[in-house]
Structures are given as structure tokens and as C-alpha cells.
Amino acid sequence: MKVGLSTYSLQQALDAKELTVPDAIRYIAEQGGEHVEIVPIGYSLIDQPELIDQIRETAQDVGIDISNYAIGANFVTGEGPDAFENEIAAVMKHVDVAAALGVTRMRHDVAFRPAQEGTVAQFEADLPVLVKACQRIADYAASHGITTSVENHGYYVQSSERVRRLVHETARENFKTTLDIGNFLCVDEDPVSAVKNNIPYASMVHAKDFYRRPSYRNPGEGWFQTAHGNYLRGAIVGHGDIDMPEVFRVLKQSGYDGYISVEFEGMENCKTASRIAMDNVRRFWEEA
């Protein structure tokens, strides 16, 4: 098992130009991180290909792995077959970027729909389209030695059962899930139970925590609502309301021994929060 950090965790500092992406990689290594997960928000490795070499060389210089490359995608825009084909082609270009980075894991999204449209019936109708897209991309990625994955986020394809269904239907050995511990709360699913459901299919694990309040207790600014109206706010891993010791017991007993990537999206200083979170993840793993 290797603990590291998603560049998304340092987004505050990246947006404020306090850090460059290579700076972020060096910071992760300084805090004892063993890998970096690249999430290109606010920058593009398609439009800025020079960053690919900078990222790869910096990670090599500081002695940490590049664990995963994570991008967005939506195969159900409703804009017709040309849009579908264009989206697949765009994701395949990112597979090429992942190969240039030297990673063997890449996460891409599959679908977004407004909450009121994300019914079971709509999911069943969309599933064949999602499966076709995931199969084609996984087959292309296989030629580069890359495992692709879907993450449980975005409300629509977020519950452990929908994720598991998509993985099963896609039926590719190199298509799995980036399992985000915290994101299950966004659809009001118990993280411990959801991790038990999805850990057999995980290529990556995101360690994320949330503070949670019920729907009748609006905490005010800084919080967002779940699918059923409860309130969440990003927390340092171990500070929130998820039963992290039990989650890590489940992870360890499952035999998972891959990358664990801390994701922080709270209100605290991102650098301090990321350091504390990585320390807590190591402790939870050791104590599990």
C-alpha cells in the first residue's frame, strides 16, 4: 500500500498560483507522500504538453510514483451520435497523455444528469451507451497497458450498486473503479457498506472525509446538499463523520494493497490539511 495525494487536494494553492504542478509534486514528497495523482483542473496536459515531461521528471527526481490520471467525460449529452464519438475520441487522447505520463491507471467519468433525471429507469436506458463507451476506451487503453476506471461521483453514477453494475456490464479486466470512500455520502449511502460492495473492483482508492448534518439543520455557507437533502462539507481525513477506522479495517482485510490517494476539498488551508490527512491515513492503515 502506498499513501499519496491528488493534486486536487492542493487546488487552493494551485488556483492562487502559490504552487505550480511540479511544486505540488515536490510538496507531496516532502510530506512523505509516495505517489501523486494528477487531476488537471485549471491546466490541461492536452493544451500544455510540456507539462507532461515536467510532471514525469519531477516525480522521478523526488522519488515518488505517478499513480493515476483523472479526467472528466460525459457520454449522454443528448447531442447525438457525433457528440458521442467526439467524446470517445477526446478521452482516447487523454489515454495517450496517460501513457506519456507513464501511468498504468486512468479514471474517466461517464455521465452526468440533473438529480431529477437520474432515475433508475433513466440509468437502465443509458447503461448500454455507457457500457459501449467504456469498452471501447478500455480496449484502446489496454494497448498502452492502462487500466481505466469510473469513480463514484456526480450523483448519477455514484451509488455502489450503479458503479458495480457498470463494471460488470463493461466486462473488461482493465476496467475497474476509482473507489472514493467519502463520495458515497453524496447519495446518502453508508461508506462502510459501500466500500464492502466495491472494493473487489477497485484500481485506486480515494481517502476523503466529510462533515455531515441532517436536512433539517442547514449549517449555512460552505456546505452542499446530498441527493436527499442532507448537508456535507469537506473535512480532513479523520476529522469528519465517516467511520474511518472501520473503513480502513475493511480495506485492509479485503487484501487491497494498491495506491491510496488523499483527496481534500474542505475549507482549511490545503497544505496543512493534506499533510494531516496523509498522516492519519498511514495511522488508520497501521491500526486496522
Short mmCIF file of C-alpha atoms in Angstrom, two decimals:
data_model
loop_
_atom_site.label_atom_id
_atom_site.label_comp_id
_atom_site.label_asym_id
_atom_site.label_seq_id
_atom_site.Cartn_x
_atom_site.Cartn_y
_atom_site.Cartn_z
CA MET A 1 0.00 0.00 0.00
CA LYS A 2 1.27 3.48 -0.87
CA VAL A 3 -0.17 6.72 0.51
CA GLY A 4 -0.10 9.84 -1.61
CA LEU A 5 -2.04 12.87 -2.67
CA SER A 6 -4.24 14.01 -5.51
CA THR A 7 -3.20 17.37 -6.97
CA TYR A 8 -6.89 18.25 -6.47
CA SER A 9 -6.16 18.38 -2.73
CA LEU A 10 -3.84 21.34 -3.37
CA GLN A 11 -6.24 23.12 -5.71
CA GLN A 12 -6.46 26.18 -3.42
CA ALA A 13 -2.73 26.75 -3.77
CA LEU A 14 -2.66 25.91 -7.48
CA ASP A 15 -5.52 28.34 -8.23
CA ALA A 16 -3.81 31.07 -6.19
CA LYS A 17 -0.55 30.46 -8.10
CA GLU A 18 1.19 29.67 -4.82
CA LEU A 19 2.24 26.35 -6.32
CA THR A 20 2.88 25.05 -9.81
CA VAL A 21 2.13 21.41 -10.57
CA PRO A 22 5.82 20.43 -10.19
CA ASP A 23 5.85 22.38 -6.89
CA ALA A 24 2.86 20.35 -5.74
CA ILE A 25 4.69 17.11 -6.52
CA ARG A 26 7.71 18.26 -4.55
CA TYR A 27 5.45 19.23 -1.62
CA ILE A 28 3.84 15.78 -1.61
CA ALA A 29 7.26 14.12 -1.45
CA GLU A 30 8.37 16.45 1.36
CA GLN A 31 5.39 15.31 3.43
CA GLY A 32 6.28 11.67 2.96
CA GLY A 33 3.83 11.01 0.13
CA GLU A 34 4.72 8.01 -2.02
CA HIS A 35 2.72 8.94 -5.09
CA VAL A 36 0.90 11.77 -6.85
CA GLU A 37 -2.43 11.54 -8.65
CA ILE A 38 -2.76 14.03 -11.50
CA VAL A 39 -6.13 15.79 -11.78
CA PRO A 40 -5.86 18.54 -14.41
CA ILE A 41 -8.13 21.29 -13.10
CA GLY A 42 -7.05 24.77 -14.16
CA TYR A 43 -4.47 23.35 -16.54
CA SER A 44 -4.52 20.96 -19.49
CA LEU A 45 -1.99 18.35 -20.48
CA ILE A 46 -3.55 18.36 -23.95
CA ASP A 47 -3.01 22.10 -24.43
CA GLN A 48 0.20 22.23 -22.37
CA PRO A 49 2.07 19.06 -23.37
CA GLU A 50 5.31 20.44 -21.95
CA LEU A 51 3.80 19.81 -18.50
CA ILE A 52 3.82 16.07 -19.14
CA ASP A 53 7.61 15.94 -19.16
CA GLN A 54 7.80 18.31 -16.19
CA ILE A 55 5.47 16.12 -14.14
CA ARG A 56 7.20 12.89 -15.04
CA GLU A 57 10.69 14.28 -14.45
CA THR A 58 9.76 15.95 -11.14
CA ALA A 59 8.18 12.76 -9.80
CA GLN A 60 11.29 10.82 -10.81
CA ASP A 61 13.58 13.41 -9.22
CA VAL A 62 11.79 13.29 -5.84
CA GLY A 63 11.31 9.52 -5.96
CA ILE A 64 7.52 9.15 -5.99
CA ASP A 65 5.15 7.36 -8.35
CA ILE A 66 2.55 8.91 -10.62
CA SER A 67 -0.35 6.72 -9.61
CA ASN A 68 -3.34 7.84 -11.66
CA TYR A 69 -4.56 10.38 -14.21
CA ALA A 70 -8.16 11.54 -13.70
CA ILE A 71 -10.34 13.40 -16.22
CA GLY A 72 -13.99 14.24 -16.85
CA ALA A 73 -16.26 12.84 -19.59
CA ASN A 74 -19.96 12.61 -20.38
CA PHE A 75 -21.31 10.11 -22.89
CA VAL A 76 -25.00 11.03 -22.52
CA THR A 77 -25.13 14.67 -23.56
CA GLY A 78 -28.19 14.08 -25.74
CA GLU A 79 -26.47 15.83 -28.64
CA GLY A 80 -26.46 12.84 -30.98
CA PRO A 81 -24.02 10.23 -32.31
CA ASP A 82 -21.41 12.74 -33.45
CA ALA A 83 -21.10 14.13 -29.92
CA PHE A 84 -20.79 10.58 -28.56
CA GLU A 85 -17.99 9.75 -30.99
CA ASN A 86 -16.25 13.06 -30.31
CA GLU A 87 -16.32 12.39 -26.57
CA ILE A 88 -14.82 8.94 -27.02
CA ALA A 89 -12.10 10.39 -29.25
CA ALA A 90 -11.36 13.09 -26.65
CA VAL A 91 -11.00 10.52 -23.87
CA MET A 92 -8.71 8.42 -26.06
CA LYS A 93 -6.44 11.46 -26.47
CA HIS A 94 -6.21 11.53 -22.68
CA VAL A 95 -5.28 7.85 -22.72
CA ASP A 96 -2.32 8.92 -24.86
CA VAL A 97 -1.47 11.54 -22.23
CA ALA A 98 -1.65 8.88 -19.50
CA ALA A 99 0.72 6.72 -21.50
CA ALA A 100 3.12 9.66 -21.91
CA LEU A 101 2.99 10.23 -18.13
CA GLY A 102 3.90 6.59 -17.64
CA VAL A 103 0.84 5.73 -15.54
CA THR A 104 -0.99 2.41 -15.61
CA ARG A 105 -4.26 3.80 -14.21
CA MET A 106 -6.65 6.39 -15.60
CA ARG A 107 -10.06 7.49 -14.36
CA HIS A 108 -12.66 8.96 -16.69
CA ASP A 109 -16.21 9.99 -15.88
CA VAL A 110 -19.10 8.50 -17.83
CA ALA A 111 -22.28 10.51 -17.32
CA PHE A 112 -23.90 13.47 -15.62
CA ARG A 113 -27.61 14.22 -15.37
CA PRO A 114 -29.60 16.62 -13.18
CA ALA A 115 -30.78 14.98 -9.96
CA GLN A 116 -34.43 14.90 -11.03
CA GLU A 117 -33.48 13.00 -14.21
CA GLY A 118 -31.21 10.44 -12.57
CA THR A 119 -33.86 7.79 -12.05
CA VAL A 120 -33.39 4.04 -12.14
CA ALA A 121 -35.29 3.91 -15.42
CA GLN A 122 -33.02 6.55 -16.96
CA PHE A 123 -29.92 4.73 -15.75
CA GLU A 124 -31.14 1.48 -17.29
CA ALA A 125 -31.80 3.28 -20.58
CA ASP A 126 -28.34 4.91 -20.55
CA LEU A 127 -26.42 1.85 -19.42
CA PRO A 128 -25.87 0.25 -22.87
CA VAL A 129 -24.42 3.54 -24.15
CA LEU A 130 -22.12 3.85 -21.15
CA VAL A 131 -21.00 0.24 -21.48
CA LYS A 132 -20.18 0.69 -25.17
CA ALA A 133 -18.08 3.79 -24.43
CA CYS A 134 -16.25 2.18 -21.51
CA GLN A 135 -15.49 -0.95 -23.53
CA ARG A 136 -14.05 0.97 -26.46
CA ILE A 137 -11.88 3.16 -24.23
CA ALA A 138 -10.72 0.22 -22.11
CA ASP A 139 -9.80 -1.72 -25.24
CA TYR A 140 -7.79 1.24 -26.53
CA ALA A 141 -6.14 1.72 -23.13
CA ALA A 142 -5.21 -1.97 -22.96
CA SER A 143 -2.81 -1.47 -25.85
CA HIS A 144 -0.93 1.00 -23.61
CA GLY A 145 -1.04 -1.28 -20.55
CA ILE A 146 -3.51 1.06 -18.82
CA THR A 147 -6.45 0.15 -16.59
CA THR A 148 -9.32 2.62 -16.91
CA SER A 149 -11.89 3.25 -14.21
CA VAL A 150 -15.06 5.07 -13.25
CA GLU A 151 -15.30 6.99 -9.99
CA ASN A 152 -18.37 7.10 -7.79
CA HIS A 153 -19.21 10.77 -8.14
CA GLY A 154 -21.55 13.19 -9.88
CA TYR A 155 -24.74 11.85 -8.22
CA TYR A 156 -25.95 9.98 -11.31
CA VAL A 157 -23.40 7.11 -11.32
CA GLN A 158 -22.40 7.37 -7.68
CA SER A 159 -24.05 4.64 -5.66
CA SER A 160 -22.03 1.47 -5.15
CA GLU A 161 -24.67 -0.60 -6.96
CA ARG A 162 -24.67 1.55 -10.12
CA VAL A 163 -20.89 1.57 -10.23
CA ARG A 164 -20.76 -2.18 -9.73
CA ARG A 165 -23.38 -2.70 -12.43
CA LEU A 166 -21.38 -0.64 -14.93
CA VAL A 167 -18.16 -2.52 -14.16
CA HIS A 168 -19.89 -5.89 -14.54
CA GLU A 169 -21.62 -4.97 -17.79
CA THR A 170 -18.45 -3.50 -19.31
CA ALA A 171 -16.74 -6.83 -18.59
CA ARG A 172 -13.17 -5.79 -19.26
CA GLU A 173 -10.34 -6.89 -16.97
CA ASN A 174 -8.78 -3.44 -17.33
CA PHE A 175 -11.96 -1.51 -16.42
CA LYS A 176 -12.48 -1.02 -12.71
CA THR A 177 -13.50 1.70 -10.25
CA THR A 178 -11.66 4.50 -8.53
CA LEU A 179 -13.28 3.98 -5.16
CA ASP A 180 -13.86 7.24 -3.28
CA ILE A 181 -14.66 6.50 0.36
CA GLY A 182 -16.38 9.81 1.02
CA ASN A 183 -18.36 10.26 -2.18
CA PHE A 184 -20.92 7.61 -1.28
CA LEU A 185 -22.32 10.07 1.26
CA CYS A 186 -23.35 12.36 -1.61
CA VAL A 187 -26.07 9.82 -2.44
CA ASP A 188 -26.71 9.10 1.25
CA GLU A 189 -25.08 5.66 1.19
CA ASP A 190 -23.19 4.37 4.22
CA PRO A 191 -19.48 4.47 3.28
CA VAL A 192 -18.58 1.31 5.20
CA SER A 193 -21.23 -0.77 3.42
CA ALA A 194 -20.46 0.82 0.06
CA VAL A 195 -16.73 0.14 0.38
CA LYS A 196 -17.55 -3.51 1.10
CA ASN A 197 -19.60 -3.58 -2.12
CA ASN A 198 -16.97 -2.02 -4.37
CA ILE A 199 -13.52 -2.83 -3.01
CA PRO A 200 -13.24 -6.03 -5.11
CA TYR A 201 -13.37 -3.85 -8.24
CA ALA A 202 -11.06 -1.02 -7.13
CA SER A 203 -8.00 0.02 -9.11
CA MET A 204 -7.49 3.07 -6.84
CA VAL A 205 -8.83 4.26 -3.50
CA HIS A 206 -9.53 7.90 -2.67
CA ALA A 207 -9.44 8.74 1.03
CA LYS A 208 -11.92 11.57 1.51
CA ASP A 209 -13.91 12.64 4.56
CA PHE A 210 -16.97 14.82 5.12
CA TYR A 211 -18.81 16.51 7.94
CA ARG A 212 -22.49 15.53 7.70
CA ARG A 213 -25.60 17.27 9.02
CA PRO A 214 -29.24 16.24 8.54
CA SER A 215 -31.52 18.01 6.07
CA TYR A 216 -33.38 19.91 8.81
CA ARG A 217 -30.17 21.54 10.15
CA ASN A 218 -28.86 23.88 7.45
CA PRO A 219 -25.34 24.85 8.62
CA GLY A 220 -25.05 27.77 6.18
CA GLU A 221 -22.21 28.80 3.92
CA GLY A 222 -19.64 26.22 2.85
CA TRP A 223 -21.95 23.21 2.75
CA PHE A 224 -23.68 21.41 -0.13
CA GLN A 225 -26.62 19.04 -0.23
CA THR A 226 -26.76 15.32 -0.90
CA ALA A 227 -29.21 13.60 -3.23
CA HIS A 228 -31.75 13.52 -0.39
CA GLY A 229 -31.13 16.97 1.02
CA ASN A 230 -28.65 16.31 3.81
CA TYR A 231 -25.66 18.64 4.19
CA LEU A 232 -21.98 17.86 3.62
CA ARG A 233 -18.74 19.82 3.96
CA GLY A 234 -15.30 18.55 3.05
CA ALA A 235 -13.14 17.53 6.02
CA ILE A 236 -9.57 16.48 6.71
CA VAL A 237 -9.48 12.69 6.60
CA GLY A 238 -10.12 11.53 10.15
CA HIS A 239 -11.76 14.77 11.28
CA GLY A 240 -15.16 14.18 9.66
CA ASP A 241 -18.13 11.96 10.38
CA ILE A 242 -17.14 8.87 8.37
CA ASP A 243 -16.10 5.87 10.47
CA MET A 244 -12.58 5.86 9.03
CA PRO A 245 -11.11 3.19 11.37
CA GLU A 246 -13.80 0.76 10.22
CA VAL A 247 -13.41 1.73 6.56
CA PHE A 248 -9.68 1.06 6.76
CA ARG A 249 -10.29 -2.25 8.53
CA VAL A 250 -12.49 -3.25 5.58
CA LEU A 251 -9.87 -2.07 3.06
CA LYS A 252 -7.03 -3.94 4.75
CA GLN A 253 -8.98 -7.16 5.34
CA SER A 254 -10.05 -7.17 1.68
CA GLY A 255 -6.43 -7.63 0.68
CA TYR A 256 -6.26 -4.30 -1.14
CA ASP A 257 -2.61 -3.29 -1.39
CA GLY A 258 -2.58 -0.53 -4.01
CA TYR A 259 -2.46 3.25 -4.00
CA ILE A 260 -4.49 5.28 -1.52
CA SER A 261 -4.82 8.87 -2.69
CA VAL A 262 -5.89 11.55 -0.22
CA GLU A 263 -8.48 13.99 -1.55
CA PHE A 264 -9.13 17.13 0.47
CA GLU A 265 -11.83 19.61 -0.52
CA GLY A 266 -12.51 21.41 2.75
CA MET A 267 -12.17 24.99 3.99
CA GLU A 268 -8.89 24.61 5.90
CA ASN A 269 -5.51 25.51 4.43
CA CYS A 270 -4.96 22.86 1.78
CA LYS A 271 -1.29 22.22 2.51
CA THR A 272 -1.80 21.76 6.25
CA ALA A 273 -4.93 19.69 5.69
CA SER A 274 -3.20 17.43 3.17
CA ARG A 275 -0.28 16.76 5.49
CA ILE A 276 -2.55 15.88 8.42
CA ALA A 277 -4.75 13.71 6.20
CA MET A 278 -1.82 11.67 4.88
CA ASP A 279 -0.54 11.17 8.42
CA ASN A 280 -3.98 9.98 9.51
CA VAL A 281 -4.30 7.59 6.58
CA ARG A 282 -1.00 5.95 7.49
CA ARG A 283 -2.13 5.61 11.11
CA PHE A 284 -5.55 4.18 10.19
CA TRP A 285 -3.87 1.61 7.96
CA GLU A 286 -1.35 0.61 10.63
CA GLU A 287 -4.06 0.30 13.29
CA ALA A 288 -6.56 -1.58 11.10
#
